[in-house]
């Protein structure tokens, strides 16, 4: 587990120092967008949502979707962002929850946390915490909403992440995460080729596996909702993966998607014999 975390840490430390050249180098979560295939990291938010955000923060985002579409954050809520990176989603959560709310950004990479601290200077409702999403340094039952953007696929122990998420949520708390998923079983070779293309999906789960792990952790109202499917025309696939046979290309083309991963911690039952 430590080796994988170290590898991921180094990749994202490099990526944030070098954001301009990150896409296309395979150095980080990206996925080359063309008119024929959606970009993983770009175009995830409507322009008006980003209106108040410092412009450069869009270029520092390595997410693969918009976790806010179902999060419906209310003023005053406590929001936790797992693998917050340079902080774009923290900025948006800070606006949504307002001065009486609280936003916690958890990440293991110093360079990301340093950049987030600079980006979010002056936002008094945001706290940055260094730590692992598999072992969250947070008290149980203290968070209303968990968001995350393209992070859990990188974890070597996703079951542990989801159990930790369940632990820190309050009863009735929501889990609203954007992540990459496989839409069908793929061979190890195909996973490697897709990882090289996107830079971030080596450990993506299949949709059904994700839902099963969430339920095992205790979540209810579980849903895995596809938001972008990475399928390219055959000619482009042939150019992108020239070393693969047509059959191998068919296996991977369209097998990867971004998805919203949703769940809820069951609300507390009213005590029997009361009320
Ligand atoms: C793909 S980037 C996404 C960053 C951010 N969510 C965004 O949308 O820009 C992945 C981030 O997750 C962090 N990360 C990956 N694995 C982690 C783990 N096991 N524990 C804590 N942070 C992790 C990395 O340091 C990096 O900042």
CSV table of N, CA and C and ligand atoms in Angstrom, one decimal, residues 1 4-5 8-13 16 28-30 41 44-45 57-58 60-65 67 81-89 106-110 112-113 129-135 147-157 161 178 199-200, ligand 1:
chain,number,residue,atom,x,y,z
A,1,UNK,N,0.8,-1.2,0.0
A,1,UNK,CA,0.0,0.0,0.0
A,1,UNK,C,0.9,1.3,0.0
A,4,UNK,N,2.4,2.2,-3.5
A,4,UNK,CA,1.4,2.8,-4.4
A,4,UNK,C,1.2,4.3,-4.0
A,5,UNK,N,1.0,4.5,-2.7
A,5,UNK,CA,0.8,5.9,-2.2
A,5,UNK,C,2.0,6.8,-2.6
A,8,UNK,N,1.9,7.6,-6.3
A,8,UNK,CA,0.8,8.6,-6.6
A,8,UNK,C,1.2,10.0,-6.0
A,9,UNK,N,1.8,10.0,-4.9
A,9,UNK,CA,2.3,11.3,-4.3
A,9,UNK,C,3.2,12.0,-5.2
A,10,UNK,N,4.2,11.2,-5.7
A,10,UNK,CA,5.3,11.8,-6.5
A,10,UNK,C,4.7,12.3,-7.8
A,11,UNK,N,3.7,11.5,-8.4
A,11,UNK,CA,3.1,12.0,-9.6
A,11,UNK,C,2.4,13.3,-9.5
A,12,UNK,N,1.6,13.4,-8.4
A,12,UNK,CA,0.8,14.6,-8.2
A,12,UNK,C,1.6,15.8,-7.7
A,13,UNK,N,2.7,15.5,-7.0
A,13,UNK,CA,3.6,16.6,-6.6
A,13,UNK,C,4.2,17.2,-7.9
A,16,UNK,N,1.4,19.2,-10.1
A,16,UNK,CA,1.0,20.5,-9.6
A,16,UNK,C,2.0,21.5,-9.8
A,28,UNK,N,-0.3,12.8,-15.1
A,28,UNK,CA,-1.4,12.9,-14.1
A,28,UNK,C,-2.7,12.6,-14.8
A,29,UNK,N,-3.7,12.6,-13.9
A,29,UNK,CA,-5.1,12.4,-14.4
A,29,UNK,C,-5.5,13.3,-15.5
A,30,UNK,N,-5.7,12.9,-16.7
A,30,UNK,CA,-5.9,13.9,-17.7
A,30,UNK,C,-6.9,13.3,-18.8
A,41,UNK,N,-10.4,16.1,-17.5
A,41,UNK,CA,-10.3,17.1,-16.5
A,41,UNK,C,-10.9,18.5,-16.9
A,44,UNK,N,-15.7,20.3,-16.8
A,44,UNK,CA,-16.5,19.7,-15.8
A,44,UNK,C,-17.5,20.6,-15.2
A,45,UNK,N,-17.3,21.9,-15.2
A,45,UNK,CA,-18.2,22.9,-14.5
A,45,UNK,C,-18.7,23.9,-15.5
A,57,UNK,N,-7.1,28.5,-11.1
A,57,UNK,CA,-7.4,27.2,-10.4
A,57,UNK,C,-8.1,26.2,-11.3
A,58,UNK,N,-8.7,26.7,-12.4
A,58,UNK,CA,-9.3,25.7,-13.4
A,58,UNK,C,-8.2,24.8,-14.0
A,60,UNK,N,-5.5,23.9,-12.5
A,60,UNK,CA,-4.9,23.1,-11.5
A,60,UNK,C,-5.8,22.0,-11.1
A,61,UNK,N,-6.9,21.8,-11.8
A,61,UNK,CA,-7.9,20.8,-11.4
A,61,UNK,C,-7.6,19.5,-12.1
A,62,UNK,N,-7.5,18.4,-11.3
A,62,UNK,CA,-7.3,17.1,-11.9
A,62,UNK,C,-8.5,16.2,-11.7
A,63,UNK,N,-9.7,16.8,-11.5
A,63,UNK,CA,-10.9,16.0,-11.3
A,63,UNK,C,-11.4,15.4,-12.6
A,64,UNK,N,-12.4,14.6,-12.5
A,64,UNK,CA,-13.0,14.0,-13.8
A,64,UNK,C,-14.5,14.1,-13.8
A,65,UNK,N,-15.0,15.2,-13.1
A,65,UNK,CA,-16.4,15.4,-13.1
A,65,UNK,C,-16.8,16.5,-12.2
A,67,UNK,N,-18.6,16.9,-8.6
A,67,UNK,CA,-19.3,16.2,-7.5
A,67,UNK,C,-20.5,17.0,-6.9
A,81,UNK,N,-13.7,17.1,1.6
A,81,UNK,CA,-13.2,16.7,0.2
A,81,UNK,C,-12.0,15.8,0.3
A,82,UNK,N,-12.2,14.5,-0.1
A,82,UNK,CA,-11.2,13.5,-0.1
A,82,UNK,C,-10.2,13.7,-1.2
A,83,UNK,N,-9.0,13.9,-0.9
A,83,UNK,CA,-8.0,14.2,-2.0
A,83,UNK,C,-8.2,15.5,-2.7
A,84,UNK,N,-8.2,16.6,-1.9
A,84,UNK,CA,-8.7,17.9,-2.3
A,84,UNK,C,-7.8,18.5,-3.4
A,85,UNK,N,-6.5,18.0,-3.5
A,85,UNK,CA,-5.6,18.6,-4.5
A,85,UNK,C,-5.4,20.1,-4.3
A,86,UNK,N,-5.4,20.9,-5.4
A,86,UNK,CA,-5.1,22.3,-5.3
A,86,UNK,C,-6.3,23.2,-4.8
A,87,UNK,N,-7.5,22.5,-4.7
A,87,UNK,CA,-8.5,23.2,-3.9
A,87,UNK,C,-9.7,23.8,-4.7
A,88,UNK,N,-9.8,23.5,-6.0
A,88,UNK,CA,-11.0,24.1,-6.7
A,88,UNK,C,-12.3,23.7,-6.1
A,89,UNK,N,-12.5,22.4,-5.7
A,89,UNK,CA,-13.8,22.0,-5.2
A,89,UNK,C,-13.9,22.5,-3.7
A,106,UNK,N,-8.8,17.1,2.7
A,106,UNK,CA,-7.8,16.1,3.1
A,106,UNK,C,-7.0,15.6,1.9
A,107,UNK,N,-5.7,15.6,2.1
A,107,UNK,CA,-4.8,15.2,1.0
A,107,UNK,C,-3.5,14.7,1.6
A,108,UNK,N,-2.8,13.8,0.9
A,108,UNK,CA,-1.5,13.3,1.5
A,108,UNK,C,-0.3,14.0,0.9
A,109,UNK,N,-0.5,14.8,-0.2
A,109,UNK,CA,0.7,15.4,-0.9
A,109,UNK,C,1.0,16.8,-0.5
A,110,UNK,N,2.1,17.0,0.1
A,110,UNK,CA,2.5,18.3,0.6
A,110,UNK,C,2.3,19.4,-0.5
A,112,UNK,N,0.5,19.6,-3.0
A,112,UNK,CA,-0.9,20.0,-3.3
A,112,UNK,C,-1.5,20.8,-2.2
A,113,UNK,N,-1.2,20.4,-0.9
A,113,UNK,CA,-1.7,21.2,0.2
A,113,UNK,C,-1.2,22.6,0.2
A,129,UNK,N,-6.1,19.5,5.8
A,129,UNK,CA,-5.6,18.4,6.7
A,129,UNK,C,-4.8,17.5,5.9
A,130,UNK,N,-3.6,17.2,6.5
A,130,UNK,CA,-2.7,16.2,5.8
A,130,UNK,C,-3.0,14.8,6.3
A,131,UNK,N,-3.2,13.9,5.4
A,131,UNK,CA,-3.5,12.5,5.8
A,131,UNK,C,-4.0,11.7,4.7
A,132,UNK,N,-4.2,10.4,5.0
A,132,UNK,CA,-4.6,9.4,4.0
A,132,UNK,C,-6.2,9.2,4.1
A,133,UNK,N,-6.7,9.0,2.9
A,133,UNK,CA,-8.2,8.8,2.9
A,133,UNK,C,-8.5,7.4,3.4
A,134,UNK,N,-7.5,6.5,3.5
A,134,UNK,CA,-7.8,5.2,4.0
A,134,UNK,C,-7.8,5.2,5.6
A,135,UNK,N,-7.3,6.3,6.1
A,135,UNK,CA,-7.2,6.4,7.6
A,135,UNK,C,-7.4,7.8,8.0
A,147,UNK,N,-17.4,15.0,-0.5
A,147,UNK,CA,-17.2,15.1,-1.9
A,147,UNK,C,-15.8,14.6,-2.2
A,148,UNK,N,-15.5,14.3,-3.5
A,148,UNK,CA,-14.2,13.9,-3.9
A,148,UNK,C,-14.2,13.8,-5.4
A,149,UNK,N,-13.0,14.0,-6.0
A,149,UNK,CA,-13.0,14.2,-7.5
A,149,UNK,C,-11.8,13.4,-8.1
A,150,UNK,N,-12.1,12.2,-8.5
A,150,UNK,CA,-11.1,11.4,-9.2
A,150,UNK,C,-9.9,11.0,-8.3
A,151,UNK,N,-10.2,10.6,-7.1
A,151,UNK,CA,-9.2,10.2,-6.1
A,151,UNK,C,-9.3,8.8,-5.7
A,152,UNK,N,-10.5,8.3,-5.4
A,152,UNK,CA,-10.7,7.0,-4.8
A,152,UNK,C,-10.1,5.9,-5.7
A,153,UNK,N,-10.2,6.1,-7.1
A,153,UNK,CA,-9.6,5.1,-8.0
A,153,UNK,C,-8.1,4.9,-7.8
A,154,UNK,N,-7.5,5.9,-7.2
A,154,UNK,CA,-6.0,5.8,-6.9
A,154,UNK,C,-5.7,5.0,-5.7
A,155,UNK,N,-6.7,4.8,-4.9
A,155,UNK,CA,-6.4,4.1,-3.6
A,155,UNK,C,-6.1,2.6,-3.7
A,156,UNK,N,-5.1,2.1,-3.0
A,156,UNK,CA,-4.9,0.7,-3.0
A,156,UNK,C,-5.9,-0.1,-2.2
A,157,UNK,N,-6.6,0.6,-1.3
A,157,UNK,CA,-7.6,-0.1,-0.5
A,157,UNK,C,-8.9,0.7,-0.5
A,161,UNK,N,-11.3,3.0,2.3
A,161,UNK,CA,-11.7,4.4,2.2
A,161,UNK,C,-13.2,4.5,2.4
A,178,UNK,N,-17.2,12.1,-7.6
A,178,UNK,CA,-17.0,11.9,-9.0
A,178,UNK,C,-15.7,11.0,-9.1
A,199,UNK,N,-3.6,8.5,-17.5
A,199,UNK,CA,-2.8,8.9,-16.4
A,199,UNK,C,-3.4,8.7,-15.0
A,200,UNK,N,-4.6,8.1,-14.9
A,200,UNK,CA,-5.1,8.1,-13.6
A,200,UNK,C,-6.1,6.9,-13.3
B,1,LIG,C1,-6.5,13.3,-9.5
B,1,LIG,S1,-5.9,14.3,-8.2
B,1,LIG,C2,-7.5,15.1,-7.8
B,1,LIG,C3,-7.3,16.4,-7.0
B,1,LIG,C4,-8.6,17.2,-6.8
B,1,LIG,N1,-9.6,16.3,-6.3
B,1,LIG,C5,-9.1,17.8,-8.1
B,1,LIG,O1,-10.2,17.6,-8.5
B,1,LIG,O2,-8.3,18.5,-8.7
B,1,LIG,C6,-5.7,13.2,-6.9
B,1,LIG,C7,-5.4,13.8,-5.5
B,1,LIG,O3,-5.7,12.9,-4.5
B,1,LIG,C8,-4.6,12.8,-3.6
B,1,LIG,N2,-4.5,11.4,-3.1
B,1,LIG,C9,-4.4,10.3,-3.9
B,1,LIG,N3,-4.4,9.2,-3.1
B,1,LIG,C10,-4.6,9.6,-1.8
B,1,LIG,C11,-4.6,8.9,-0.6
B,1,LIG,N4,-4.6,7.6,-0.5
B,1,LIG,N5,-4.8,9.7,0.5
B,1,LIG,C12,-4.9,11.0,0.5
B,1,LIG,N6,-4.8,11.7,-0.7
B,1,LIG,C13,-4.6,11.0,-1.8
B,1,LIG,C14,-3.4,13.2,-4.4
B,1,LIG,O4,-2.4,13.7,-3.6
B,1,LIG,C15,-4.0,14.3,-5.4
B,1,LIG,O5,-3.9,15.5,-4.8
